DNA sequence: TTGACATATCGGGAAAAGTCGATATATCTT
DNA sequence: AAGATATATCGACTTTTCCCGATATGTCAA
């Protein structure tokens, strides 16, 4: 749990949005309904919604993953990203008691 | 409560340290014991402990103050900075439920 | 009111982050 | 094996952040 890395990951409008979108995948990524959301949402969907290039979004996802805020799962040619709720709970506690 | 502004303020090692030092002023700024800590700690003390220039530390304090994480009180020629615990509590809740 | 001290603001150079297009890699299909 | 598709990585350019020294502002004391 590297505080600084986490806060840097959160210091970007688009990355904050992505994390919020991933809170309600059904709502924010309806196109993926047919494949389910068990593993999260794949990069392409997120990219489309973010309106930035593929490379940028891929990099952003790597950043929030390295910070531990999401997990990624490769399934075939897709990589799915999903929120790591434990990390948010831990961060909340950290802010409350250690920060 | 501007999330992005808060996270940007927290994305710097020195600023994180300052906030942590301010959690226990008696412990971290013993030189100021004689003046009490009711209003917080003055810039010079913080600068000395941070080991950066006066201008840099002053700027950092402004940044965390604009983010709402500390409050400042001018007393004579000194400006005292103090943690705003309500802000941390609110941030903790935000991370837990909205982020 | 002058000088000393504390803090804030300004201007700038260096380092990091944002963002892109191009290319590499991995997987699937045929 | 070859082409198509999804994602990751690379190189470059632009914008932002870091951090400094110099200077301005505000306050106290003589």
PDB file of C-alpha atoms (C1' of nucleotides) in Angstrom:
ATOM      1  CA  UNK A   1       0.000   0.000   0.000  1.00  0.00           C
ATOM      2  CA  UNK A   2       2.111   2.849  -1.287  1.00  0.00           C
ATOM      3  CA  UNK A   3       0.248   6.010  -0.330  1.00  0.00           C
ATOM      4  CA  UNK A   4       2.115   8.272  -2.676  1.00  0.00           C
ATOM      5  CA  UNK A   5       1.643   5.965  -5.650  1.00  0.00           C
ATOM      6  CA  UNK A   6      -2.062   5.711  -4.885  1.00  0.00           C
ATOM      7  CA  UNK A   7      -2.575   9.449  -4.622  1.00  0.00           C
ATOM      8  CA  UNK A   8      -0.642  10.037  -7.837  1.00  0.00           C
ATOM      9  CA  UNK A   9      -2.850   7.499  -9.555  1.00  0.00           C
ATOM     10  CA  UNK A  10      -5.875   9.415  -8.296  1.00  0.00           C
ATOM     11  CA  UNK A  11      -4.562  12.800  -9.429  1.00  0.00           C
ATOM     12  CA  UNK A  12      -6.028  12.687 -12.886  1.00  0.00           C
ATOM     13  CA  UNK A  13      -9.553  13.465 -13.984  1.00  0.00           C
ATOM     14  CA  UNK A  14      -9.840  10.636 -16.474  1.00  0.00           C
ATOM     15  CA  UNK A  15      -8.456   8.041 -14.100  1.00  0.00           C
ATOM     16  CA  UNK A  16     -10.890   9.141 -11.408  1.00  0.00           C
ATOM     17  CA  UNK A  17     -13.707   8.822 -13.909  1.00  0.00           C
ATOM     18  CA  UNK A  18     -12.631   5.348 -14.963  1.00  0.00           C
ATOM     19  CA  UNK A  19     -12.677   4.200 -11.364  1.00  0.00           C
ATOM     20  CA  UNK A  20     -16.116   5.643 -10.884  1.00  0.00           C
ATOM     21  CA  UNK A  21     -17.422   4.062 -14.088  1.00  0.00           C
ATOM     22  CA  UNK A  22     -16.125   0.712 -12.894  1.00  0.00           C
ATOM     23  CA  UNK A  23     -18.281   1.015  -9.799  1.00  0.00           C
ATOM     24  CA  UNK A  24     -21.325   0.313 -11.928  1.00  0.00           C
ATOM     25  CA  UNK A  25     -20.228  -1.571 -14.995  1.00  0.00           C
ATOM     26  CA  UNK A  26     -23.752  -2.615 -16.003  1.00  0.00           C
ATOM     27  CA  UNK A  27     -24.778   1.003 -16.094  1.00  0.00           C
ATOM     28  CA  UNK A  28     -21.691   2.474 -17.712  1.00  0.00           C
ATOM     29  CA  UNK A  29     -20.735  -0.265 -20.142  1.00  0.00           C
ATOM     30  CA  UNK A  30     -24.018  -1.706 -21.411  1.00  0.00           C
ATOM     31  CA  UNK A  31     -22.347  -2.954 -24.601  1.00  0.00           C
ATOM     32  CA  UNK A  32     -20.566  -5.551 -22.586  1.00  0.00           C
ATOM     33  CA  UNK A  33     -23.700  -6.926 -20.985  1.00  0.00           C
ATOM     34  CA  UNK A  34     -23.627 -10.040 -23.155  1.00  0.00           C
ATOM     35  CA  UNK A  35     -20.209 -11.109 -21.870  1.00  0.00           C
ATOM     36  CA  UNK A  36     -20.926 -10.462 -18.224  1.00  0.00           C
ATOM     37  CA  UNK A  37     -18.973  -8.378 -15.783  1.00  0.00           C
ATOM     38  CA  UNK A  38     -17.434 -11.020 -13.571  1.00  0.00           C
ATOM     39  CA  UNK A  39     -13.940 -10.146 -14.666  1.00  0.00           C
ATOM     40  CA  UNK A  40     -14.624  -6.465 -15.061  1.00  0.00           C
ATOM     41  CA  UNK A  41     -14.603  -4.389 -18.221  1.00  0.00           C
ATOM     42  CA  UNK A  42     -12.241  -4.649 -21.139  1.00  0.00           C
ATOM     43  CA  UNK A  43      -9.900  -1.907 -22.275  1.00  0.00           C
ATOM     44  CA  UNK A  44     -11.700  -1.140 -25.514  1.00  0.00           C
ATOM     45  CA  UNK A  45     -14.948  -0.329 -23.750  1.00  0.00           C
ATOM     46  CA  UNK A  46     -13.207   1.951 -21.320  1.00  0.00           C
ATOM     47  CA  UNK A  47     -11.270   3.616 -24.087  1.00  0.00           C
ATOM     48  CA  UNK A  48     -14.418   4.294 -26.056  1.00  0.00           C
ATOM     49  CA  UNK A  49     -16.073   5.901 -23.065  1.00  0.00           C
ATOM     50  CA  UNK A  50     -13.007   7.923 -22.105  1.00  0.00           C
ATOM     51  CA  UNK A  51     -12.565   9.336 -25.588  1.00  0.00           C
ATOM     52  CA  UNK A  52      -8.782   9.170 -25.464  1.00  0.00           C
ATOM     53  CA  UNK A  53      -6.427   7.068 -27.556  1.00  0.00           C
ATOM     54  CA  UNK A  54      -5.929   3.387 -26.924  1.00  0.00           C
ATOM     55  CA  UNK A  55      -2.365   3.862 -25.782  1.00  0.00           C
ATOM     56  CA  UNK A  56      -3.268   6.515 -23.256  1.00  0.00           C
ATOM     57  CA  UNK A  57      -6.083   4.518 -21.735  1.00  0.00           C
ATOM     58  CA  UNK A  58      -3.955   1.400 -21.596  1.00  0.00           C
ATOM     59  CA  UNK A  59      -1.294   3.341 -19.752  1.00  0.00           C
ATOM     60  CA  UNK A  60      -3.822   4.813 -17.319  1.00  0.00           C
ATOM     61  CA  UNK A  61      -5.140   1.371 -16.537  1.00  0.00           C
ATOM     62  CA  UNK A  62      -1.625   0.188 -15.845  1.00  0.00           C
ATOM     63  CA  UNK A  63      -1.121   3.093 -13.468  1.00  0.00           C
ATOM     64  CA  UNK A  64      -4.228   2.421 -11.403  1.00  0.00           C
ATOM     65  CA  UNK A  65      -3.413  -1.261 -11.424  1.00  0.00           C
ATOM     66  CA  UNK A  66       0.115  -0.737 -10.163  1.00  0.00           C
ATOM     67  CA  UNK A  67      -1.399   1.356  -7.395  1.00  0.00           C
ATOM     68  CA  UNK A  68      -3.551  -1.649  -6.516  1.00  0.00           C
ATOM     69  CA  UNK A  69      -6.882   0.026  -7.161  1.00  0.00           C
ATOM     70  CA  UNK A  70      -7.934  -2.418  -9.880  1.00  0.00           C
ATOM     71  CA  UNK A  71      -7.059  -5.941 -10.876  1.00  0.00           C
ATOM     72  CA  UNK A  72      -6.662  -7.168 -14.400  1.00  0.00           C
ATOM     73  CA  UNK A  73      -7.503 -10.507 -15.951  1.00  0.00           C
ATOM     74  CA  UNK A  74      -6.465 -11.617 -19.387  1.00  0.00           C
ATOM     75  CA  UNK A  75      -9.075 -13.675 -21.197  1.00  0.00           C
ATOM     76  CA  UNK A  76      -8.094 -14.495 -24.729  1.00  0.00           C
ATOM     77  CA  UNK A  77      -7.243 -11.312 -26.505  1.00  0.00           C
ATOM     78  CA  UNK A  78      -9.039  -9.170 -23.964  1.00  0.00           C
ATOM     79  CA  UNK A  79      -7.834  -7.719 -20.710  1.00  0.00           C
ATOM     80  CA  UNK A  80     -10.528  -7.041 -18.166  1.00  0.00           C
ATOM     81  CA  UNK A  81     -10.131  -4.517 -15.411  1.00  0.00           C
ATOM     82  CA  UNK A  82     -12.136  -4.596 -12.217  1.00  0.00           C
ATOM     83  CA  UNK A  83     -12.141  -2.463  -9.100  1.00  0.00           C
ATOM     84  CA  UNK A  84     -10.352  -3.832  -6.080  1.00  0.00           C
ATOM     85  CA  UNK A  85     -12.812  -2.845  -3.382  1.00  0.00           C
ATOM     86  CA  UNK A  86     -10.530  -4.033  -0.597  1.00  0.00           C
ATOM     87  CA  UNK A  87      -8.001  -1.440  -1.685  1.00  0.00           C
ATOM     88  CA  UNK A  88     -10.571   1.329  -1.438  1.00  0.00           C
ATOM     89  CA  UNK A  89     -11.631   0.160   2.005  1.00  0.00           C
ATOM     90  CA  UNK A  90      -8.003   0.084   3.090  1.00  0.00           C
ATOM     91  CA  UNK A  91      -7.382   3.524   1.632  1.00  0.00           C
ATOM     92  CA  UNK A  92     -10.389   4.901   3.443  1.00  0.00           C
ATOM     93  CA  UNK A  93      -9.059   3.593   6.745  1.00  0.00           C
ATOM     94  CA  UNK A  94      -5.626   4.938   5.981  1.00  0.00           C
ATOM     95  CA  UNK A  95      -6.996   8.407   5.312  1.00  0.00           C
ATOM     96  CA  UNK A  96      -9.012   8.238   8.507  1.00  0.00           C
ATOM     97  CA  UNK A  97      -6.300   7.072  10.848  1.00  0.00           C
ATOM     98  CA  UNK A  98      -2.823   7.345   9.384  1.00  0.00           C
ATOM     99  CA  UNK A  99      -2.773  10.237   7.013  1.00  0.00           C
TER     100      UNK A  99
ATOM    101  CA  UNK B   1     -14.651  19.221  -1.581  1.00  0.00           C
ATOM    102  CA  UNK B   2     -12.821  18.997  -4.883  1.00  0.00           C
ATOM    103  CA  UNK B   3     -11.575  15.411  -5.122  1.00  0.00           C
ATOM    104  CA  UNK B   4      -9.063  16.087  -7.827  1.00  0.00           C
ATOM    105  CA  UNK B   5      -7.568  19.079  -6.053  1.00  0.00           C
ATOM    106  CA  UNK B   6      -7.265  17.059  -2.858  1.00  0.00           C
ATOM    107  CA  UNK B   7      -5.546  14.124  -4.526  1.00  0.00           C
ATOM    108  CA  UNK B   8      -3.168  16.436  -6.326  1.00  0.00           C
ATOM    109  CA  UNK B   9      -2.307  18.053  -3.025  1.00  0.00           C
ATOM    110  CA  UNK B  10      -1.581  14.598  -1.611  1.00  0.00           C
ATOM    111  CA  UNK B  11       0.613  13.557  -4.552  1.00  0.00           C
ATOM    112  CA  UNK B  12       3.855  14.834  -3.146  1.00  0.00           C
ATOM    113  CA  UNK B  13       6.112  13.244  -0.611  1.00  0.00           C
ATOM    114  CA  UNK B  14       6.914  16.405   1.287  1.00  0.00           C
ATOM    115  CA  UNK B  15       3.296  17.517   1.468  1.00  0.00           C
ATOM    116  CA  UNK B  16       2.272  14.110   2.807  1.00  0.00           C
ATOM    117  CA  UNK B  17       4.990  14.366   5.408  1.00  0.00           C
ATOM    118  CA  UNK B  18       3.922  17.819   6.492  1.00  0.00           C
ATOM    119  CA  UNK B  19       0.385  16.584   7.032  1.00  0.00           C
ATOM    120  CA  UNK B  20       1.648  13.695   9.071  1.00  0.00           C
ATOM    121  CA  UNK B  21       3.915  15.915  11.137  1.00  0.00           C
ATOM    122  CA  UNK B  22       0.962  18.147  11.881  1.00  0.00           C
ATOM    123  CA  UNK B  23      -0.868  15.204  13.392  1.00  0.00           C
ATOM    124  CA  UNK B  24       1.430  15.385  16.391  1.00  0.00           C
ATOM    125  CA  UNK B  25       2.790  18.894  16.639  1.00  0.00           C
ATOM    126  CA  UNK B  26       4.115  18.449  20.190  1.00  0.00           C
ATOM    127  CA  UNK B  27       6.210  15.563  19.019  1.00  0.00           C
ATOM    128  CA  UNK B  28       7.388  16.926  15.703  1.00  0.00           C
ATOM    129  CA  UNK B  29       7.822  20.599  16.519  1.00  0.00           C
ATOM    130  CA  UNK B  30       9.093  20.709  20.108  1.00  0.00           C
ATOM    131  CA  UNK B  31      10.694  24.114  19.527  1.00  0.00           C
ATOM    132  CA  UNK B  32       7.270  25.631  19.418  1.00  0.00           C
ATOM    133  CA  UNK B  33       6.184  24.167  22.731  1.00  0.00           C
ATOM    134  CA  UNK B  34       6.469  27.534  24.468  1.00  0.00           C
ATOM    135  CA  UNK B  35       3.933  29.193  22.183  1.00  0.00           C
ATOM    136  CA  UNK B  36       1.426  26.352  22.286  1.00  0.00           C
ATOM    137  CA  UNK B  37      -0.187  24.557  19.415  1.00  0.00           C
ATOM    138  CA  UNK B  38      -3.715  25.889  19.539  1.00  0.00           C
ATOM    139  CA  UNK B  39      -3.359  27.567  16.180  1.00  0.00           C
ATOM    140  CA  UNK B  40      -1.074  24.945  14.716  1.00  0.00           C
ATOM    141  CA  UNK B  41       2.527  25.303  13.671  1.00  0.00           C
ATOM    142  CA  UNK B  42       4.174  28.243  11.962  1.00  0.00           C
ATOM    143  CA  UNK B  43       5.774  28.137   8.549  1.00  0.00           C
ATOM    144  CA  UNK B  44       9.352  28.539   9.714  1.00  0.00           C
ATOM    145  CA  UNK B  45       9.161  25.442  11.902  1.00  0.00           C
ATOM    146  CA  UNK B  46       7.748  23.383   9.098  1.00  0.00           C
ATOM    147  CA  UNK B  47      10.308  24.711   6.658  1.00  0.00           C
ATOM    148  CA  UNK B  48      13.138  23.825   8.976  1.00  0.00           C
ATOM    149  CA  UNK B  49      11.902  20.274   9.359  1.00  0.00           C
ATOM    150  CA  UNK B  50      11.205  19.847   5.649  1.00  0.00           C
ATOM    151  CA  UNK B  51      14.638  21.069   4.642  1.00  0.00           C
ATOM    152  CA  UNK B  52      13.385  22.927   1.590  1.00  0.00           C
ATOM    153  CA  UNK B  53      13.448  26.618   0.855  1.00  0.00           C
ATOM    154  CA  UNK B  54      11.021  29.013   2.468  1.00  0.00           C
ATOM    155  CA  UNK B  55       9.274  29.754  -0.791  1.00  0.00           C
ATOM    156  CA  UNK B  56       8.719  26.111  -1.610  1.00  0.00           C
ATOM    157  CA  UNK B  57       7.298  25.282   1.783  1.00  0.00           C
ATOM    158  CA  UNK B  58       5.081  28.335   1.741  1.00  0.00           C
ATOM    159  CA  UNK B  59       3.744  27.259  -1.637  1.00  0.00           C
ATOM    160  CA  UNK B  60       3.140  23.710  -0.429  1.00  0.00           C
ATOM    161  CA  UNK B  61       1.204  24.985   2.551  1.00  0.00           C
ATOM    162  CA  UNK B  62      -0.925  27.101   0.262  1.00  0.00           C
ATOM    163  CA  UNK B  63      -1.650  24.049  -1.864  1.00  0.00           C
ATOM    164  CA  UNK B  64      -2.818  21.879   1.012  1.00  0.00           C
ATOM    165  CA  UNK B  65      -4.770  24.771   2.380  1.00  0.00           C
ATOM    166  CA  UNK B  66      -6.595  25.405  -0.880  1.00  0.00           C
ATOM    167  CA  UNK B  67      -7.451  21.712  -0.890  1.00  0.00           C
ATOM    168  CA  UNK B  68      -9.017  22.263   2.526  1.00  0.00           C
ATOM    169  CA  UNK B  69      -6.734  19.886   4.383  1.00  0.00           C
ATOM    170  CA  UNK B  70      -5.353  22.541   6.707  1.00  0.00           C
ATOM    171  CA  UNK B  71      -6.455  25.916   7.987  1.00  0.00           C
ATOM    172  CA  UNK B  72      -4.223  28.909   8.481  1.00  0.00           C
ATOM    173  CA  UNK B  73      -4.286  31.612  11.097  1.00  0.00           C
ATOM    174  CA  UNK B  74      -2.243  34.749  10.984  1.00  0.00           C
ATOM    175  CA  UNK B  75      -0.970  35.927  14.361  1.00  0.00           C
ATOM    176  CA  UNK B  76       1.302  38.909  14.145  1.00  0.00           C
ATOM    177  CA  UNK B  77       4.041  38.133  11.701  1.00  0.00           C
ATOM    178  CA  UNK B  78       3.467  34.400  11.911  1.00  0.00           C
ATOM    179  CA  UNK B  79       1.092  32.205   9.999  1.00  0.00           C
ATOM    180  CA  UNK B  80       0.072  29.035  11.756  1.00  0.00           C
ATOM    181  CA  UNK B  81      -1.124  25.989   9.913  1.00  0.00           C
ATOM    182  CA  UNK B  82      -3.247  23.303  11.502  1.00  0.00           C
ATOM    183  CA  UNK B  83      -4.823  20.122  10.206  1.00  0.00           C
ATOM    184  CA  UNK B  84      -8.498  20.239   9.370  1.00  0.00           C
ATOM    185  CA  UNK B  85      -9.583  16.905  10.762  1.00  0.00           C
ATOM    186  CA  UNK B  86     -13.102  17.258   9.427  1.00  0.00           C
ATOM    187  CA  UNK B  87     -11.676  17.294   5.935  1.00  0.00           C
ATOM    188  CA  UNK B  88      -9.837  14.043   6.510  1.00  0.00           C
ATOM    189  CA  UNK B  89     -12.945  12.416   7.929  1.00  0.00           C
ATOM    190  CA  UNK B  90     -14.928  13.592   4.920  1.00  0.00           C
ATOM    191  CA  UNK B  91     -12.253  12.365   2.541  1.00  0.00           C
ATOM    192  CA  UNK B  92     -12.223   8.994   4.219  1.00  0.00           C
ATOM    193  CA  UNK B  93     -15.980   8.695   3.723  1.00  0.00           C
ATOM    194  CA  UNK B  94     -15.684   9.840   0.146  1.00  0.00           C
ATOM    195  CA  UNK B  95     -13.078   7.188  -0.609  1.00  0.00           C
ATOM    196  CA  UNK B  96     -15.234   4.572   1.049  1.00  0.00           C
ATOM    197  CA  UNK B  97     -18.498   5.365  -0.650  1.00  0.00           C
ATOM    198  CA  UNK B  98     -18.142   7.647  -3.643  1.00  0.00           C
ATOM    199  CA  UNK B  99     -14.807   7.005  -5.198  1.00  0.00           C
TER     200      UNK B  99
ATOM    201  C1'  DT C   1       9.765  55.681  10.349  1.00  0.00           C
ATOM    202  C1'  DT C   2      13.393  52.601   9.866  1.00  0.00           C
ATOM    203  C1'  DG C   3      15.179  48.088  10.274  1.00  0.00           C
ATOM    204  C1'  DA C   4      14.531  43.344  11.223  1.00  0.00           C
ATOM    205  C1'  DC C   5      11.944  39.340  10.712  1.00  0.00           C
ATOM    206  C1'  DA C   6       8.102  36.067   8.819  1.00  0.00           C
ATOM    207  C1'  DT C   7       5.577  34.916   5.044  1.00  0.00           C
ATOM    208  C1'  DA C   8       3.854  35.287   0.248  1.00  0.00           C
ATOM    209  C1'  DT C   9       4.427  35.869  -4.534  1.00  0.00           C
ATOM    210  C1'  DC C  10       6.978  35.999  -8.928  1.00  0.00           C
ATOM    211  C1'  DG C  11       9.919  34.246 -12.726  1.00  0.00           C
ATOM    212  C1'  DG C  12      12.457  30.561 -14.374  1.00  0.00           C
ATOM    213  C1'  DG C  13      14.976  26.119 -15.294  1.00  0.00           C
ATOM    214  C1'  DA C  14      14.666  21.101 -14.595  1.00  0.00           C
ATOM    215  C1'  DA C  15      11.960  17.044 -14.013  1.00  0.00           C
ATOM    216  C1'  DA C  16       7.683  14.546 -14.364  1.00  0.00           C
ATOM    217  C1'  DA C  17       3.128  13.670 -16.266  1.00  0.00           C
ATOM    218  C1'  DG C  18      -0.203  13.877 -20.173  1.00  0.00           C
ATOM    219  C1'  DT C  19      -1.130  12.492 -24.577  1.00  0.00           C
ATOM    220  C1'  DC C  20      -0.474  11.119 -29.132  1.00  0.00           C
ATOM    221  C1'  DG C  21       0.844   8.061 -33.373  1.00  0.00           C
ATOM    222  C1'  DA C  22       3.538   4.189 -34.600  1.00  0.00           C
ATOM    223  C1'  DT C  23       4.909  -0.226 -33.644  1.00  0.00           C
ATOM    224  C1'  DA C  24       5.290  -4.622 -31.031  1.00  0.00           C
ATOM    225  C1'  DT C  25       3.100  -8.600 -28.881  1.00  0.00           C
ATOM    226  C1'  DA C  26      -0.450 -11.846 -27.948  1.00  0.00           C
ATOM    227  C1'  DT C  27      -4.455 -14.336 -29.270  1.00  0.00           C
ATOM    228  C1'  DC C  28      -8.096 -15.828 -32.267  1.00  0.00           C
ATOM    229  C1'  DT C  29      -9.931 -17.408 -36.774  1.00  0.00           C
ATOM    230  C1'  DT C  30      -9.549 -19.457 -41.022  1.00  0.00           C
TER     231       DT C  30
ATOM    232  C1'  DA D   1       0.765 -19.888 -41.620  1.00  0.00           C
ATOM    233  C1'  DA D   2      -1.675 -15.407 -42.373  1.00  0.00           C
ATOM    234  C1'  DG D   3      -4.719 -11.918 -41.351  1.00  0.00           C
ATOM    235  C1'  DA D   4      -7.590  -9.688 -38.000  1.00  0.00           C
ATOM    236  C1'  DT D   5      -8.319  -7.901 -33.521  1.00  0.00           C
ATOM    237  C1'  DA D   6      -7.105  -6.359 -28.613  1.00  0.00           C
ATOM    238  C1'  DT D   7      -3.735  -4.659 -25.777  1.00  0.00           C
ATOM    239  C1'  DA D   8       0.925  -3.036 -24.470  1.00  0.00           C
ATOM    240  C1'  DT D   9       5.009  -0.483 -25.192  1.00  0.00           C
ATOM    241  C1'  DC D  10       7.966   3.086 -27.390  1.00  0.00           C
ATOM    242  C1'  DG D  11       9.445   7.716 -28.884  1.00  0.00           C
ATOM    243  C1'  DA D  12       8.300  12.377 -29.127  1.00  0.00           C
ATOM    244  C1'  DC D  13       6.118  16.551 -28.033  1.00  0.00           C
ATOM    245  C1'  DT D  14       3.369  19.544 -24.861  1.00  0.00           C
ATOM    246  C1'  DT D  15       1.771  20.803 -20.383  1.00  0.00           C
ATOM    247  C1'  DT D  16       2.212  20.625 -15.518  1.00  0.00           C
ATOM    248  C1'  DT D  17       4.689  20.160 -11.323  1.00  0.00           C
ATOM    249  C1'  DC D  18       8.893  20.729  -8.561  1.00  0.00           C
ATOM    250  C1'  DC D  19      11.844  23.715  -6.475  1.00  0.00           C
ATOM    251  C1'  DC D  20      14.822  27.477  -6.393  1.00  0.00           C
ATOM    252  C1'  DG D  21      16.490  32.561  -5.757  1.00  0.00           C
ATOM    253  C1'  DA D  22      14.894  37.179  -5.808  1.00  0.00           C
ATOM    254  C1'  DT D  23      11.641  40.335  -4.499  1.00  0.00           C
ATOM    255  C1'  DA D  24       7.329  42.103  -2.399  1.00  0.00           C
ATOM    256  C1'  DT D  25       4.220  42.522   1.552  1.00  0.00           C
ATOM    257  C1'  DG D  26       2.990  42.661   6.215  1.00  0.00           C
ATOM    258  C1'  DT D  27       4.120  43.157  11.109  1.00  0.00           C
ATOM    259  C1'  DC D  28       6.848  44.149  15.104  1.00  0.00           C
ATOM    260  C1'  DA D  29      10.234  46.841  17.897  1.00  0.00           C
ATOM    261  C1'  DA D  30      13.204  50.601  18.657  1.00  0.00           C
TER     262       DA D  30
END
